[in-house]
Amino acid sequence: MDPDAAQTVEQRTEAAAGVTAALRDAGVVTGWRDELFPVKESHGEPPVMLVERATASLLGIRAYGVHVNGYTTAPDGTLRLWVARRSMTKPTWPGKLDHLVAGGLPFGIAPGECVVKECGEEASIPPELAETAKPVGVITYNANYLGCCKRDVLFCYDLELPTDFDPVAADGEVESFELFDIPRLMETVSSTDEFKTNCAVVIIDFLVRHGYLSPEEPGYAALVKSLRQ
């Protein structure tokens, strides 16, 4: 589109917008968000241009997001993870199990800022509590999504919540919340397809980091390696 790199980011963005709008109108792109994602080599680099979020996998660009493991600690020291049920009206993965809080990372918003914003919008978590979320790493994967190349980078956070805190859906994107103990969580991830796929991957990382999966498990090393592609 600009082999000599003579255009500005704004010019490339405008040129791409006409193409992606035509694809939307033709029914090729669905779930339009009116939310711009950056096209760039890696996180922290300046963008080459901005494109509509819904076109990311179609274009094969890296998309960035944040996932928050919202958990509580029981009196016996075991952990329990809050799980959301996605609304049936969501354009993607309707009705699937999801993290307490997760969202795409739009252009111009830092990951930590996005966590606080999404916590308030999706689960009514006050900012002073959301700001205690701890960054714990990155998950990367490449996947076939509806015949397109989905290449995601997920910034993962752990957020310990008080045992008397109950999340409340605030933006209509979640039907309900439920607290899962670890055995139920592991069984649901390993034996069903109830979870949104990338949430299951982040949960596996959570289980590894907190010692619920160990090197004695068959395939442990390959599993851990697969979390960062």
Short mmCIF file of C-alpha atoms in Angstrom, two decimals:
data_model
loop_
_atom_site.label_atom_id
_atom_site.label_comp_id
_atom_site.label_asym_id
_atom_site.label_seq_id
_atom_site.Cartn_x
_atom_site.Cartn_y
_atom_site.Cartn_z
CA MET A 1 0.00 0.00 0.00
CA ASP A 2 2.92 2.32 0.75
CA PRO A 3 6.14 0.54 -0.31
CA ASP A 4 8.26 3.68 -0.05
CA ALA A 5 6.91 4.61 3.41
CA ALA A 6 6.04 8.04 2.05
CA GLN A 7 2.63 8.30 3.69
CA THR A 8 1.77 9.32 7.24
CA VAL A 9 0.05 7.08 9.73
CA GLU A 10 -3.11 9.12 9.21
CA GLN A 11 -2.97 8.71 5.43
CA ARG A 12 -2.51 4.95 5.65
CA THR A 13 -5.30 4.71 8.23
CA GLU A 14 -7.66 6.64 5.98
CA ALA A 15 -6.78 4.48 2.95
CA ALA A 16 -7.31 1.26 4.91
CA ALA A 17 -10.60 2.52 6.35
CA GLY A 18 -12.16 2.69 2.90
CA VAL A 19 -11.19 -0.91 2.16
CA THR A 20 -12.35 -2.31 5.50
CA ALA A 21 -15.65 -0.41 5.30
CA ALA A 22 -16.26 -1.97 1.89
CA LEU A 23 -15.53 -5.41 3.35
CA ARG A 24 -18.00 -4.71 6.15
CA ASP A 25 -20.69 -3.61 3.72
CA ALA A 26 -20.09 -6.78 1.68
CA GLY A 27 -20.59 -8.93 4.77
CA VAL A 28 -16.98 -10.14 4.84
CA VAL A 29 -16.25 -8.41 8.17
CA THR A 30 -18.77 -8.86 10.96
CA GLY A 31 -18.92 -7.67 14.55
CA TRP A 32 -17.84 -4.13 13.68
CA ARG A 33 -16.68 -2.30 16.86
CA ASP A 34 -15.79 1.25 15.76
CA GLU A 35 -12.57 0.71 17.72
CA LEU A 36 -9.13 1.20 16.23
CA PHE A 37 -6.25 -1.25 16.72
CA PRO A 38 -2.64 -0.36 15.87
CA VAL A 39 -0.69 -2.19 13.18
CA LYS A 40 2.92 -2.44 14.42
CA GLU A 41 5.86 -4.80 14.67
CA SER A 42 5.68 -5.20 18.44
CA HIS A 43 4.17 -3.62 21.52
CA GLY A 44 5.78 -0.28 22.29
CA GLU A 45 6.66 0.41 18.67
CA PRO A 46 4.91 3.26 16.81
CA PRO A 47 2.04 2.09 14.61
CA VAL A 48 2.25 1.95 10.84
CA MET A 49 -1.50 2.60 10.68
CA LEU A 50 -4.71 1.97 12.59
CA VAL A 51 -7.45 -0.44 11.52
CA GLU A 52 -10.89 -1.41 12.75
CA ARG A 53 -10.64 -4.02 15.51
CA ALA A 54 -12.98 -6.46 13.77
CA THR A 55 -10.58 -6.76 10.83
CA ALA A 56 -7.50 -7.76 12.86
CA SER A 57 -7.69 -11.51 12.27
CA LEU A 58 -8.72 -11.08 8.63
CA LEU A 59 -5.62 -8.95 8.06
CA GLY A 60 -3.42 -11.25 10.14
CA ILE A 61 -2.08 -8.46 12.34
CA ARG A 62 -1.07 -8.84 15.97
CA ALA A 63 -3.87 -7.81 18.30
CA TYR A 64 -3.28 -6.97 21.95
CA GLY A 65 -5.51 -7.45 24.96
CA VAL A 66 -5.67 -7.69 28.74
CA HIS A 67 -6.99 -10.62 30.80
CA VAL A 68 -7.58 -10.42 34.54
CA ASN A 69 -7.65 -13.50 36.77
CA GLY A 70 -9.94 -12.28 39.52
CA TYR A 71 -9.59 -14.65 42.45
CA THR A 72 -10.26 -15.02 46.17
CA THR A 73 -8.36 -16.93 48.83
CA ALA A 74 -10.41 -19.33 50.98
CA PRO A 75 -9.72 -19.77 54.72
CA ASP A 76 -7.85 -23.00 53.95
CA GLY A 77 -5.51 -21.12 51.58
CA THR A 78 -6.94 -22.51 48.34
CA LEU A 79 -7.87 -20.19 45.50
CA ARG A 80 -11.18 -19.67 43.76
CA LEU A 81 -11.53 -17.94 40.41
CA TRP A 82 -14.38 -15.66 39.38
CA VAL A 83 -15.78 -16.72 36.00
CA ALA A 84 -18.08 -14.71 33.76
CA ARG A 85 -20.74 -16.02 31.37
CA ARG A 86 -20.72 -13.95 28.17
CA SER A 87 -23.97 -12.42 26.99
CA MET A 88 -25.76 -14.25 24.19
CA THR A 89 -25.86 -10.95 22.31
CA LYS A 90 -22.05 -10.72 22.04
CA PRO A 91 -20.90 -10.79 18.37
CA THR A 92 -18.12 -13.28 19.26
CA TRP A 93 -18.24 -16.34 21.53
CA PRO A 94 -21.79 -15.70 22.80
CA GLY A 95 -22.70 -17.63 25.94
CA LYS A 96 -19.16 -18.90 26.57
CA LEU A 97 -17.39 -18.78 29.92
CA ASP A 98 -14.90 -15.94 30.20
CA HIS A 99 -12.58 -14.20 32.61
CA LEU A 100 -13.95 -11.87 35.25
CA VAL A 101 -12.48 -9.05 33.16
CA ALA A 102 -10.89 -9.11 29.70
CA GLY A 103 -10.77 -6.83 26.72
CA GLY A 104 -8.97 -5.72 23.63
CA LEU A 105 -6.27 -3.06 23.96
CA PRO A 106 -7.23 -0.09 21.76
CA PHE A 107 -4.75 2.38 20.39
CA GLY A 108 -3.56 5.00 22.87
CA ILE A 109 -4.40 3.12 26.08
CA ALA A 110 -1.74 1.50 28.27
CA PRO A 111 -2.40 -2.07 29.50
CA GLY A 112 -2.73 -1.06 33.17
CA GLU A 113 -5.11 1.75 32.28
CA CYS A 114 -7.15 -0.67 30.18
CA VAL A 115 -7.38 -3.08 33.13
CA VAL A 116 -8.87 -0.39 35.38
CA LYS A 117 -11.30 0.70 32.65
CA GLU A 118 -12.47 -2.83 31.87
CA CYS A 119 -12.78 -3.72 35.57
CA GLY A 120 -15.23 -0.88 36.05
CA GLU A 121 -17.17 -1.50 32.86
CA GLU A 122 -17.45 -5.29 33.04
CA ALA A 123 -17.59 -6.11 36.74
CA SER A 124 -18.17 -2.84 38.67
CA ILE A 125 -14.77 -3.16 40.36
CA PRO A 126 -13.83 0.24 41.84
CA PRO A 127 -10.63 1.85 40.54
CA GLU A 128 -8.80 1.67 43.88
CA LEU A 129 -9.29 -2.11 43.90
CA ALA A 130 -8.63 -2.59 40.18
CA GLU A 131 -5.33 -0.73 40.52
CA THR A 132 -4.04 -3.53 42.79
CA ALA A 133 -4.05 -5.98 39.85
CA LYS A 134 -0.55 -7.38 39.38
CA PRO A 135 0.95 -7.92 35.90
CA VAL A 136 2.08 -11.55 35.74
CA GLY A 137 3.22 -12.09 32.17
CA VAL A 138 2.22 -12.42 28.55
CA ILE A 139 0.45 -15.15 26.58
CA THR A 140 0.92 -15.30 22.80
CA TYR A 141 -0.71 -17.60 20.29
CA ASN A 142 -1.56 -18.07 16.64
CA ALA A 143 -4.93 -19.56 15.80
CA ASN A 144 -7.29 -20.22 12.92
CA TYR A 145 -10.35 -18.10 13.62
CA LEU A 146 -13.11 -18.48 11.03
CA GLY A 147 -10.49 -19.16 8.39
CA CYS A 148 -8.39 -16.15 9.37
CA CYS A 149 -5.06 -15.84 11.13
CA LYS A 150 -5.62 -14.73 14.71
CA ARG A 151 -2.30 -13.60 16.24
CA ASP A 152 -2.86 -12.34 19.76
CA VAL A 153 -0.73 -11.02 22.60
CA LEU A 154 -2.47 -11.06 25.99
CA PHE A 155 -1.16 -9.12 28.95
CA CYS A 156 -2.17 -11.14 32.02
CA TYR A 157 -2.98 -9.83 35.48
CA ASP A 158 -3.86 -11.42 38.82
CA LEU A 159 -6.32 -9.50 40.99
CA GLU A 160 -7.02 -10.80 44.50
CA LEU A 161 -10.51 -9.79 45.56
CA PRO A 162 -12.02 -9.67 49.05
CA THR A 163 -14.12 -12.74 49.87
CA ASP A 164 -17.15 -10.50 50.43
CA PHE A 165 -16.87 -8.79 47.02
CA ASP A 166 -19.43 -9.77 44.39
CA PRO A 167 -18.87 -8.51 40.82
CA VAL A 168 -21.81 -6.87 39.06
CA ALA A 169 -22.12 -6.66 35.28
CA ALA A 170 -22.21 -3.01 34.24
CA ASP A 171 -22.07 -2.92 30.43
CA GLY A 172 -24.47 -5.65 29.33
CA GLU A 173 -21.71 -7.90 27.99
CA VAL A 174 -21.94 -10.45 30.83
CA GLU A 175 -24.96 -12.54 31.83
CA SER A 176 -23.65 -13.71 35.21
CA PHE A 177 -20.63 -14.34 37.42
CA GLU A 178 -19.78 -17.50 39.36
CA LEU A 179 -16.95 -18.46 41.69
CA PHE A 180 -15.19 -21.69 40.63
CA ASP A 181 -13.01 -23.74 42.95
CA ILE A 182 -9.83 -25.13 41.42
CA PRO A 183 -11.01 -28.74 40.86
CA ARG A 184 -14.10 -27.51 38.99
CA LEU A 185 -12.01 -25.01 37.05
CA MET A 186 -9.52 -27.66 35.95
CA GLU A 187 -12.27 -30.09 34.99
CA THR A 188 -14.13 -27.48 32.94
CA VAL A 189 -10.99 -26.41 31.06
CA SER A 190 -9.72 -29.94 30.41
CA SER A 191 -12.96 -31.78 29.63
CA THR A 192 -15.35 -29.26 28.04
CA ASP A 193 -15.39 -26.47 25.48
CA GLU A 194 -17.38 -24.12 27.72
CA PHE A 195 -14.60 -21.55 28.02
CA LYS A 196 -13.76 -19.02 25.34
CA THR A 197 -10.59 -20.52 23.88
CA ASN A 198 -8.08 -17.84 24.81
CA CYS A 199 -9.47 -17.68 28.36
CA ALA A 200 -8.71 -21.37 28.79
CA VAL A 201 -5.11 -20.68 27.77
CA VAL A 202 -4.73 -17.86 30.32
CA ILE A 203 -6.31 -20.04 33.01
CA ILE A 204 -3.80 -22.82 32.29
CA ASP A 205 -1.03 -20.26 32.86
CA PHE A 206 -2.71 -19.25 36.15
CA LEU A 207 -2.82 -22.90 37.27
CA VAL A 208 0.85 -23.37 36.38
CA ARG A 209 2.00 -20.23 38.18
CA HIS A 210 0.08 -21.08 41.34
CA GLY A 211 1.33 -24.66 41.48
CA TYR A 212 -1.88 -26.49 40.60
CA LEU A 213 -0.10 -28.02 37.60
CA SER A 214 3.36 -29.42 38.19
CA PRO A 215 6.29 -30.87 36.19
CA GLU A 216 5.15 -34.36 37.24
CA GLU A 217 2.11 -33.98 34.96
CA PRO A 218 2.50 -35.72 31.57
CA GLY A 219 3.18 -33.16 28.85
CA TYR A 220 3.90 -30.37 31.35
CA ALA A 221 6.92 -28.91 29.53
CA ALA A 222 5.19 -28.93 26.13
CA LEU A 223 2.06 -27.38 27.64
CA VAL A 224 3.96 -24.52 29.26
CA LYS A 225 5.99 -23.89 26.12
CA SER A 226 2.83 -23.71 24.02
CA LEU A 227 1.54 -20.73 26.03
CA ARG A 228 4.04 -18.43 24.29
CA GLN A 229 4.25 -18.93 20.53
#
